Tab-separated table of C-alpha atoms in Angstrom:
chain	number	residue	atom	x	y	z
A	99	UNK	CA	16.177	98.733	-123.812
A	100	UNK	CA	17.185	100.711	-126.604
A	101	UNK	CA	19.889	100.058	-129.559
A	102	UNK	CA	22.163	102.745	-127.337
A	103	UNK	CA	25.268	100.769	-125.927
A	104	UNK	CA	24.964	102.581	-122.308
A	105	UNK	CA	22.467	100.420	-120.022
A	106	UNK	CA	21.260	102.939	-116.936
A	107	UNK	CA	20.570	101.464	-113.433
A	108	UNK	CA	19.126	102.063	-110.175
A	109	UNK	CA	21.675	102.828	-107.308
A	110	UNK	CA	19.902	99.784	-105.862
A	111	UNK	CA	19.957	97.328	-108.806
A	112	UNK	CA	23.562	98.113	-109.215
A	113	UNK	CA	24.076	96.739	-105.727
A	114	UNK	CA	22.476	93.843	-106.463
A	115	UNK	CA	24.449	92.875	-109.316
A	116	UNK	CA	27.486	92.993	-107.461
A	117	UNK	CA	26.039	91.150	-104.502
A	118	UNK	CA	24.038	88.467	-106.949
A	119	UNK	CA	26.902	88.250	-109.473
A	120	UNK	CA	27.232	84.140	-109.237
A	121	UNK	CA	23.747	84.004	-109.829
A	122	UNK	CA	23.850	86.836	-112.913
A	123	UNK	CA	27.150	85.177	-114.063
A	124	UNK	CA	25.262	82.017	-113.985
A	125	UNK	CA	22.621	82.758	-115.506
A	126	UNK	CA	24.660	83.888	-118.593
A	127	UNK	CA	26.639	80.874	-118.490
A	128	UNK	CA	23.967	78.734	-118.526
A	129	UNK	CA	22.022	80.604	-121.090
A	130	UNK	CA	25.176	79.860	-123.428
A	131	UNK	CA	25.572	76.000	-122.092
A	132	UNK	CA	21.759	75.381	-123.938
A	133	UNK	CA	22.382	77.543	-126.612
A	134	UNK	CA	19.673	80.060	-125.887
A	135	UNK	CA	21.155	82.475	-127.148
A	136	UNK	CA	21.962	81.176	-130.776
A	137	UNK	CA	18.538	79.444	-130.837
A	138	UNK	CA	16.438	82.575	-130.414
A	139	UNK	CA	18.210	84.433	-132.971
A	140	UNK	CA	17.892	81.397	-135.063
A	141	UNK	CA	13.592	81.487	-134.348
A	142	UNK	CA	13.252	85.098	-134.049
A	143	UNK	CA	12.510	84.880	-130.516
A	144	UNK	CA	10.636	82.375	-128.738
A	145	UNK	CA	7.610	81.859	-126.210
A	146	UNK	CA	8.621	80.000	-123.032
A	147	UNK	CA	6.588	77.216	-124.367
A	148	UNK	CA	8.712	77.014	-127.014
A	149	UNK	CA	12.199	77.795	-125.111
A	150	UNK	CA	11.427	75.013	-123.147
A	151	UNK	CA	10.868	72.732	-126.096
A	152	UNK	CA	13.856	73.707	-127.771
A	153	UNK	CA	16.666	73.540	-124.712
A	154	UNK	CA	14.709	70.493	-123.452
A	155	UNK	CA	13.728	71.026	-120.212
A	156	UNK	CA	10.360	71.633	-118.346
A	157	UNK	CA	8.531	75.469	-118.909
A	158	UNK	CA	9.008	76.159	-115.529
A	159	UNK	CA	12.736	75.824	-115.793
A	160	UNK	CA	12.945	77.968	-119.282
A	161	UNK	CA	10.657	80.705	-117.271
A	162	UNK	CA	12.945	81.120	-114.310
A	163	UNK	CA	16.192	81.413	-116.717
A	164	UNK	CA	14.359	83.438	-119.317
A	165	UNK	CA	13.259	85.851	-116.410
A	166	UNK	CA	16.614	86.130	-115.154
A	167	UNK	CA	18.181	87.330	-118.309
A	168	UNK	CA	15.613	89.638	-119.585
A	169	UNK	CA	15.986	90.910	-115.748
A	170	UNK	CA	19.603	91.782	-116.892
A	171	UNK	CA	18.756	93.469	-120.082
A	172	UNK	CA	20.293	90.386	-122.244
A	173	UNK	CA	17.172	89.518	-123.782
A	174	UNK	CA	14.118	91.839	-124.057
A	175	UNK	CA	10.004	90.704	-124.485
A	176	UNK	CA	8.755	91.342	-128.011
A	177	UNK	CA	4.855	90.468	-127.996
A	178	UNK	CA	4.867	86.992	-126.395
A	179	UNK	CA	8.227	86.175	-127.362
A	180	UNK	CA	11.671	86.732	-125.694
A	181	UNK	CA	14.386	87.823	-128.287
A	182	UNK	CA	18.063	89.198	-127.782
A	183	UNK	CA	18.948	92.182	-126.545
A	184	UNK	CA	21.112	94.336	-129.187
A	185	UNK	CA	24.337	93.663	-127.078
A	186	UNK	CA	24.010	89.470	-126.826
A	187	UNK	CA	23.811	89.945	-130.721
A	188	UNK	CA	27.154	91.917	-130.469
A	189	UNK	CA	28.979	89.957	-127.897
A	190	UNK	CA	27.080	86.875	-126.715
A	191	UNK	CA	26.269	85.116	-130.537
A	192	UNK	CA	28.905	83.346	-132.017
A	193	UNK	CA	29.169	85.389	-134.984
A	194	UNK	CA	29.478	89.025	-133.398
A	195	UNK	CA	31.394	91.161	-133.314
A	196	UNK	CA	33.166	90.060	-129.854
A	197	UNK	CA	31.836	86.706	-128.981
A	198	UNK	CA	32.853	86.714	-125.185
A	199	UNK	CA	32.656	82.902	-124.623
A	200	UNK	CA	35.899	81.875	-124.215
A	201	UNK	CA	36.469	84.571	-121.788
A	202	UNK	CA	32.993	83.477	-120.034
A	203	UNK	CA	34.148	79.559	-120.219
A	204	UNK	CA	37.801	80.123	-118.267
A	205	UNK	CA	35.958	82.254	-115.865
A	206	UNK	CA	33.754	79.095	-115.445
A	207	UNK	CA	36.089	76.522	-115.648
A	208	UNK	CA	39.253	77.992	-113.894
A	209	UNK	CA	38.506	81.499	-112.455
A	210	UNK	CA	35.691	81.170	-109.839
A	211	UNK	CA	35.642	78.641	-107.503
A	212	UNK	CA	39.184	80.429	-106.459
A	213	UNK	CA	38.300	83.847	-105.402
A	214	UNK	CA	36.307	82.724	-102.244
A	215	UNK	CA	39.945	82.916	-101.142
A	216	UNK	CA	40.669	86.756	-101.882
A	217	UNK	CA	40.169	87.939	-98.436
A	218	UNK	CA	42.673	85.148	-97.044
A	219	UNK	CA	45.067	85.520	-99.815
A	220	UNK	CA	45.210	88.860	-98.959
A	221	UNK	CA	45.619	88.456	-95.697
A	222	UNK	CA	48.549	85.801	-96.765
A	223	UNK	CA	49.633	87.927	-99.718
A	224	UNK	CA	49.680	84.720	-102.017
A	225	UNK	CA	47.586	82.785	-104.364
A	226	UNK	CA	45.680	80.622	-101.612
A	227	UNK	CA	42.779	79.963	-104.556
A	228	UNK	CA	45.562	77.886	-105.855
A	229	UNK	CA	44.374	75.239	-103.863
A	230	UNK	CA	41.274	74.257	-106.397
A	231	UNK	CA	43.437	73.207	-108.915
A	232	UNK	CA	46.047	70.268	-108.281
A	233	UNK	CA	49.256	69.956	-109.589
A	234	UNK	CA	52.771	70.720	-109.357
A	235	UNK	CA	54.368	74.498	-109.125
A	236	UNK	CA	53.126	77.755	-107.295
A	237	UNK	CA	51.529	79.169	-110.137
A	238	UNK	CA	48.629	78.471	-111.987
A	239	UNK	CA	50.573	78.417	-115.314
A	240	UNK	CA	52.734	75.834	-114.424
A	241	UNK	CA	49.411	73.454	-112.438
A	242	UNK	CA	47.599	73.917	-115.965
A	243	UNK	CA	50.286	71.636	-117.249
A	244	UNK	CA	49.156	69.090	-115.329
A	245	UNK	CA	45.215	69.311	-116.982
A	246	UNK	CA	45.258	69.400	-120.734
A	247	UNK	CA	41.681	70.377	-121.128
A	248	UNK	CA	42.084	73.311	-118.450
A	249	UNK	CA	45.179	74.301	-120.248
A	250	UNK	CA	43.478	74.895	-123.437
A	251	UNK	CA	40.739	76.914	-122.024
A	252	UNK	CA	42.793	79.104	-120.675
A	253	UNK	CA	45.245	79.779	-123.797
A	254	UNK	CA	42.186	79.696	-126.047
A	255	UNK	CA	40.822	82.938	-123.876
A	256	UNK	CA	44.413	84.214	-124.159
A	257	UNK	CA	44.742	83.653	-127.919
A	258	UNK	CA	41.012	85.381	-128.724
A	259	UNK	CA	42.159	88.614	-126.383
A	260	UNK	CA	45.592	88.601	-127.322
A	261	UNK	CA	44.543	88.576	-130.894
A	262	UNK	CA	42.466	91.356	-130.431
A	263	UNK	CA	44.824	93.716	-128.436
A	264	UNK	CA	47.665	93.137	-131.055
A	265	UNK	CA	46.187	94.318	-133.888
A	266	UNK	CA	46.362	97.492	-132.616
A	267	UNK	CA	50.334	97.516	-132.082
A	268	UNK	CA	50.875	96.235	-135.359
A	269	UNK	CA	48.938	100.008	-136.197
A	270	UNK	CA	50.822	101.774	-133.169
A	271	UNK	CA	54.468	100.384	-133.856
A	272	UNK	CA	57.016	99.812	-136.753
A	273	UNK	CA	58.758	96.696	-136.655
A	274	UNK	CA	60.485	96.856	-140.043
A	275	UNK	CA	63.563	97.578	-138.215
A	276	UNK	CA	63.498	94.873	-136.414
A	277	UNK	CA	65.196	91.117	-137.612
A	278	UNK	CA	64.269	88.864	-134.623
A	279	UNK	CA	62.121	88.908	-131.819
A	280	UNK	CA	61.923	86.832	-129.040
A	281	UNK	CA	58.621	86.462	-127.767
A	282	UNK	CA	58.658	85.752	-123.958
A	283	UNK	CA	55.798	84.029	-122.775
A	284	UNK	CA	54.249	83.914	-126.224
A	285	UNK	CA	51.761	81.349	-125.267
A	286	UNK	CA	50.381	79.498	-128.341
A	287	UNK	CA	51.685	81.905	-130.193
A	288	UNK	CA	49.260	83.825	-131.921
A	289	UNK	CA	51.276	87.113	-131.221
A	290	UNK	CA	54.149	85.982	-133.144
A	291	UNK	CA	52.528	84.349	-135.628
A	292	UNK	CA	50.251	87.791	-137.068
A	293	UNK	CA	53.914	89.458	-136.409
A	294	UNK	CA	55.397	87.306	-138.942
A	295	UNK	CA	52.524	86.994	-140.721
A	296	UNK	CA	52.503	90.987	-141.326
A	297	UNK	CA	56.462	91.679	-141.283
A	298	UNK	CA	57.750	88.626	-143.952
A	299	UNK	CA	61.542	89.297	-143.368
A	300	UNK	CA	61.101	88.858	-139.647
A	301	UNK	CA	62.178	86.337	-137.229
A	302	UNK	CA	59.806	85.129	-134.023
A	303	UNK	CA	61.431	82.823	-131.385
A	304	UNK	CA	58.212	81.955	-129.094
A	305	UNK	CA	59.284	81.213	-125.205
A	306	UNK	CA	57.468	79.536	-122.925
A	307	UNK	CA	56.618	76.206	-121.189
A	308	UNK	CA	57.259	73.168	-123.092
A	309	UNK	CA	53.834	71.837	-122.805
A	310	UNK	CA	52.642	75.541	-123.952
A	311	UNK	CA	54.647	75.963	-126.855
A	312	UNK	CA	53.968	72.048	-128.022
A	313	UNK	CA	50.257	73.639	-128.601
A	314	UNK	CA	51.759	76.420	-130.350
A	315	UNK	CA	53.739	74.572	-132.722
A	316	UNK	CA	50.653	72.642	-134.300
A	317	UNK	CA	49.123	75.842	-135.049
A	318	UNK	CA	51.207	76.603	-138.052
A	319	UNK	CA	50.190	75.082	-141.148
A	320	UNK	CA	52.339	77.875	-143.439
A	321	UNK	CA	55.349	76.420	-144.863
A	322	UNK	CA	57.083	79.880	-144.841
A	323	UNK	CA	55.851	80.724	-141.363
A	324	UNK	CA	57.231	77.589	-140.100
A	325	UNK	CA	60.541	78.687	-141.298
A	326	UNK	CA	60.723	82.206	-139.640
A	327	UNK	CA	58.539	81.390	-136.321
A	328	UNK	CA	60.698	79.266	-133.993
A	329	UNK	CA	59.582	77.528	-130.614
A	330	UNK	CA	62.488	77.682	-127.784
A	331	UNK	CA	60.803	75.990	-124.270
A	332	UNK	CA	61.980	77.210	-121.196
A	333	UNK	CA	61.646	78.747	-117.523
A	334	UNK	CA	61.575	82.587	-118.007
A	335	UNK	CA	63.050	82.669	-114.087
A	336	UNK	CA	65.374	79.622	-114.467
A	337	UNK	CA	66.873	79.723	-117.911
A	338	UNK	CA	68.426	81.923	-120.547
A	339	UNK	CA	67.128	83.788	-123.208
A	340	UNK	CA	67.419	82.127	-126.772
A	341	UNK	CA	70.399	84.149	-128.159
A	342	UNK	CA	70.927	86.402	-131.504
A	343	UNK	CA	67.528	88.489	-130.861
A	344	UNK	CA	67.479	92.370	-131.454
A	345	UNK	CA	64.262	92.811	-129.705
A	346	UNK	CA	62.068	91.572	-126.932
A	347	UNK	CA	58.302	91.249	-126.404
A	348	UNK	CA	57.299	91.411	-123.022
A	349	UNK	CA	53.735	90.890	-123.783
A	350	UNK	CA	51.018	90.442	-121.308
A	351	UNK	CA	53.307	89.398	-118.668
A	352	UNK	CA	53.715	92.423	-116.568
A	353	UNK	CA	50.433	91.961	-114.567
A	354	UNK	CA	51.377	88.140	-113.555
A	355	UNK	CA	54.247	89.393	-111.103
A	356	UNK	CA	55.473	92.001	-108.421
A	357	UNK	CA	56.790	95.349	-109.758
A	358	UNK	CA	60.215	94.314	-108.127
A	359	UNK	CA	59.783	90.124	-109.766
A	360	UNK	CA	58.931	92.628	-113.494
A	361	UNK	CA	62.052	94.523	-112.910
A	362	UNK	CA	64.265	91.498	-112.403
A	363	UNK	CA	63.087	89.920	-115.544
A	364	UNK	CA	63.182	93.194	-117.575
A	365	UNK	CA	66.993	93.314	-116.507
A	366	UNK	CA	67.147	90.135	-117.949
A	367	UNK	CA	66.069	91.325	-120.983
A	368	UNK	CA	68.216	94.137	-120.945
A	369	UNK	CA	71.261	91.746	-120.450
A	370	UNK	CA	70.031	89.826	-123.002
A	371	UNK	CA	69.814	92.635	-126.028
A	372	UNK	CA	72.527	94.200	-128.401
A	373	UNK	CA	73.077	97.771	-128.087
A	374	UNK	CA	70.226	99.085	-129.683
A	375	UNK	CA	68.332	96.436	-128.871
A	376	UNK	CA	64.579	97.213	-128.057
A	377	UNK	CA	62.529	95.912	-125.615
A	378	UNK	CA	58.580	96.106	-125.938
A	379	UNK	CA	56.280	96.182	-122.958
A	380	UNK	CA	52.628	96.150	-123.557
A	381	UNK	CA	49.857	95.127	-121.372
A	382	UNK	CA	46.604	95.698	-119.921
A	383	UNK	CA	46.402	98.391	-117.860
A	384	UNK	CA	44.694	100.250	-115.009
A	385	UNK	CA	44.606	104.224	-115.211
A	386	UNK	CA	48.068	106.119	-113.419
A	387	UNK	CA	45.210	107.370	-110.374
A	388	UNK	CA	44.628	104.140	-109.293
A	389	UNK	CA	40.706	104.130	-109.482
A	390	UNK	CA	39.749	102.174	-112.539
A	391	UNK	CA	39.206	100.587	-115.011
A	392	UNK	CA	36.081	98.753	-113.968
A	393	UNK	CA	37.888	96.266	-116.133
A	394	UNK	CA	41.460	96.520	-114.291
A	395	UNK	CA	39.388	96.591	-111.179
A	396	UNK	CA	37.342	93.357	-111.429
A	397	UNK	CA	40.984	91.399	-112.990
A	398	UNK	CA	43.133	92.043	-110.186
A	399	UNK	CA	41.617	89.785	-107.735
A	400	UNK	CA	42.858	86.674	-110.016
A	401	UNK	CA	46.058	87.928	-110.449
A	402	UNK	CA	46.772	87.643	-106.397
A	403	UNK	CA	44.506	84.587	-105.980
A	404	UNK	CA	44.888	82.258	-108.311
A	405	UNK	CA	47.114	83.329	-111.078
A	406	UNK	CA	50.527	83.724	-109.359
A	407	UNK	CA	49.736	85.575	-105.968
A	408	UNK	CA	51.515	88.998	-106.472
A	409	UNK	CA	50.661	90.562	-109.997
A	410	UNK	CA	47.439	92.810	-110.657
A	411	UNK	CA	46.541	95.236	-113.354
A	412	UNK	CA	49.404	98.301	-113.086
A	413	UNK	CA	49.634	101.427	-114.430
A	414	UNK	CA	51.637	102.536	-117.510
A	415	UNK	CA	53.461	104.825	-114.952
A	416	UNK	CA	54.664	101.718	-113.198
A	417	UNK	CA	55.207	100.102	-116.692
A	418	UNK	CA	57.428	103.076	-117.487
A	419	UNK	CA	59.374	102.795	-113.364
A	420	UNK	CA	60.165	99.352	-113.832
A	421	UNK	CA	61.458	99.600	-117.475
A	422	UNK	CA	63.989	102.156	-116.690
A	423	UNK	CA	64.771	100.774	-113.044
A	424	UNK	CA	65.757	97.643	-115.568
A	425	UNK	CA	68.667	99.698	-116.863
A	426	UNK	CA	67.370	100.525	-120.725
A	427	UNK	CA	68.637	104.088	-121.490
A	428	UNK	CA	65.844	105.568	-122.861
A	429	UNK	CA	61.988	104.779	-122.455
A	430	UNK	CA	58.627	105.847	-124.551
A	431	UNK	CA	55.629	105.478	-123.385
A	432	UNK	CA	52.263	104.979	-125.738
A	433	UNK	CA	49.436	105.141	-123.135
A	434	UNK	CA	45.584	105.810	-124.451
A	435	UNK	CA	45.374	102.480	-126.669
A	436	UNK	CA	42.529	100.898	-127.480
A	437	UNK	CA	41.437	97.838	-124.878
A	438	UNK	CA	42.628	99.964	-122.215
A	439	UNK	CA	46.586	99.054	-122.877
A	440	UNK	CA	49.557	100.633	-122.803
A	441	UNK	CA	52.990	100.005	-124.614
A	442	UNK	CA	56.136	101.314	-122.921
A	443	UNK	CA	59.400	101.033	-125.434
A	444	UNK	CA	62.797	100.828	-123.475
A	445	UNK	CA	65.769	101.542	-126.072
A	446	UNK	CA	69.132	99.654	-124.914
């Protein structure tokens, strides 16, 4: 394989990924539970003599995983040694330039053993996958409570993509006007954190479970950050909105529900604003034809199975519907983003 970043396969390898992809998936994973991946960059590429040695295990072991990922282009055969492909040195090593792990470990941890369900979920049209992981509440947000170690898997892969896809807002949108956001579902807060961070006369009020925002909260060693970002807990259905806000951000929430459960809550927002008031939606998104991204394609399952049983990866067209069917008087739409997002701006 070359240094290009496009990989080209056969119409019948493609089909096996899709129809092997535990065993691919696992073979990554597994690769990244013995540090393979770190260790051959560290030797310069190793032997399967000397894989073997290093990960501790027998050579026949360290041949079968070493053939599996050079099968998938992740490492490549220089001489007698196996070394990494260019993209494990982007995304799969530690230091790259996108180290995927965290993503890889919730998909691990929380994500797969659900979506044997998809077919009866859909056939039930809720999150049957649910079942795999006990606890109290119909969601898997509110279950994660009820596993502290699960919990922080899954907000550690929402703080590394989060962080990522808000850079790129802080570029795309102007907040100066703004005095003080309210952060719905702000998770552990990195969001409002780079916000204040970036805008010093600005105001964050993070929302979100109790047990979410107690994580959040620790975060913050800044004296002066601790002064402007606040932590309000709270049920985004059940209770009110922390008051004196002139703007919302309705961050990476839109996917979770139903387009008519979105509208609901983005009333709520609307109630909840001055006039003038602006409300910020901005999520990942699929395209407006409804036949990719590979990305918004491969997410949607979770959404339905596991995550809450009704969301899935929408369109900034039914970003845009649900915003104005919400009541705000005039709507913008920023759709082309980088990390295939989209920001729709309703204006009270």
């Amino acid at each position: 394989m070359t240094a290009s970043r496009n990989i080209t396969v056969t119409e019948a390898d493609y089909l096996r990924i899709i129809i092997h992809g535990t065993t691919a998936f696992e073979l990554l994973r597994t690769g990244l539970e013995f540090d393979l991946f770190e260790r051959l960059e560290a030797a310069g590429g190793m032997t399967v003599e000397e894989t073997a040695e290093a990960i501790g295990v027998e050579p026949q072991p360290a041949r079968i995983l070493l053939l599996g990922l050079a099968s998938l282009r992740l490492l490549e055969k220089a001489d007698d040694k196996y070394v990494n492909s260019a993209l494990v040195k982007r995304k799969v090593l530690r230091d790259g330039e996108r180290f995927l792990g965290p993503l890889i470990d919730i998909q691990a941890r929380i994500i797969n053993a659900s979506l044997v369900d998809f077919a009866e979920s859909m056939r039930q049209n809720t999150n049957v996958g649910l079942r795999h992981i006990e606890g109290p509440g119909p969601t898997l947000y509110e279950r994660l409570t009820a596993h502290p170690e699960l919990q922080k898997v899954f907000y550690d892969n929402m703080g590394d993509a989060s962080k990522r896809a808000f850079a790129q807002i802080l570029d795309q949108y102007d907040f100066s006007g703004i005095r003080h956001a309210i952060d719905i579902g702000g998770g552990d807060g990195t969001n409002s954190i780079e916000l204040a961070r970036r805008y010093p006369d600005l105001e964050v009020t993070v929302f979100d479970q109790e047990s979410v925002t107690r994580l959040a909260a620790d975060r913050i060693e800044d004296p002066d950050l601790r002064k402007r970002v606040h932590f309000h807990p709270g049920d985004l259905f059940a209770d009110a909105l922390p008051e004196g806000a002139d703007a919302i951000l309705f961050f990476h929430i839109f996917e979770i529900w139903s387009l008519e459960r979105n509208t609901e809550l983005l009333r709520k927002c609307h109630d909840a604003l001055p006039e003038g008031g602006v409300c910020l939606v901005y999520n990942f998104v699929s395209d407006d034809e409804g036949t990719g991204s590979m990305s918004a394609g491969l997410v949607s399952p979770y959404f339905l199975t596991l995550a809450s049983g009704e969301g899935m990866t929408y369109s900034p067209a039914d970003m845009e519907q649900a915003v104005r069917d919400a009541g705000f008087s005039r709507v913008e739409r920023h759709a082309g983003l980088g990390f295939s997002h989209a920001l729709v701006v309703g204006h009270k």
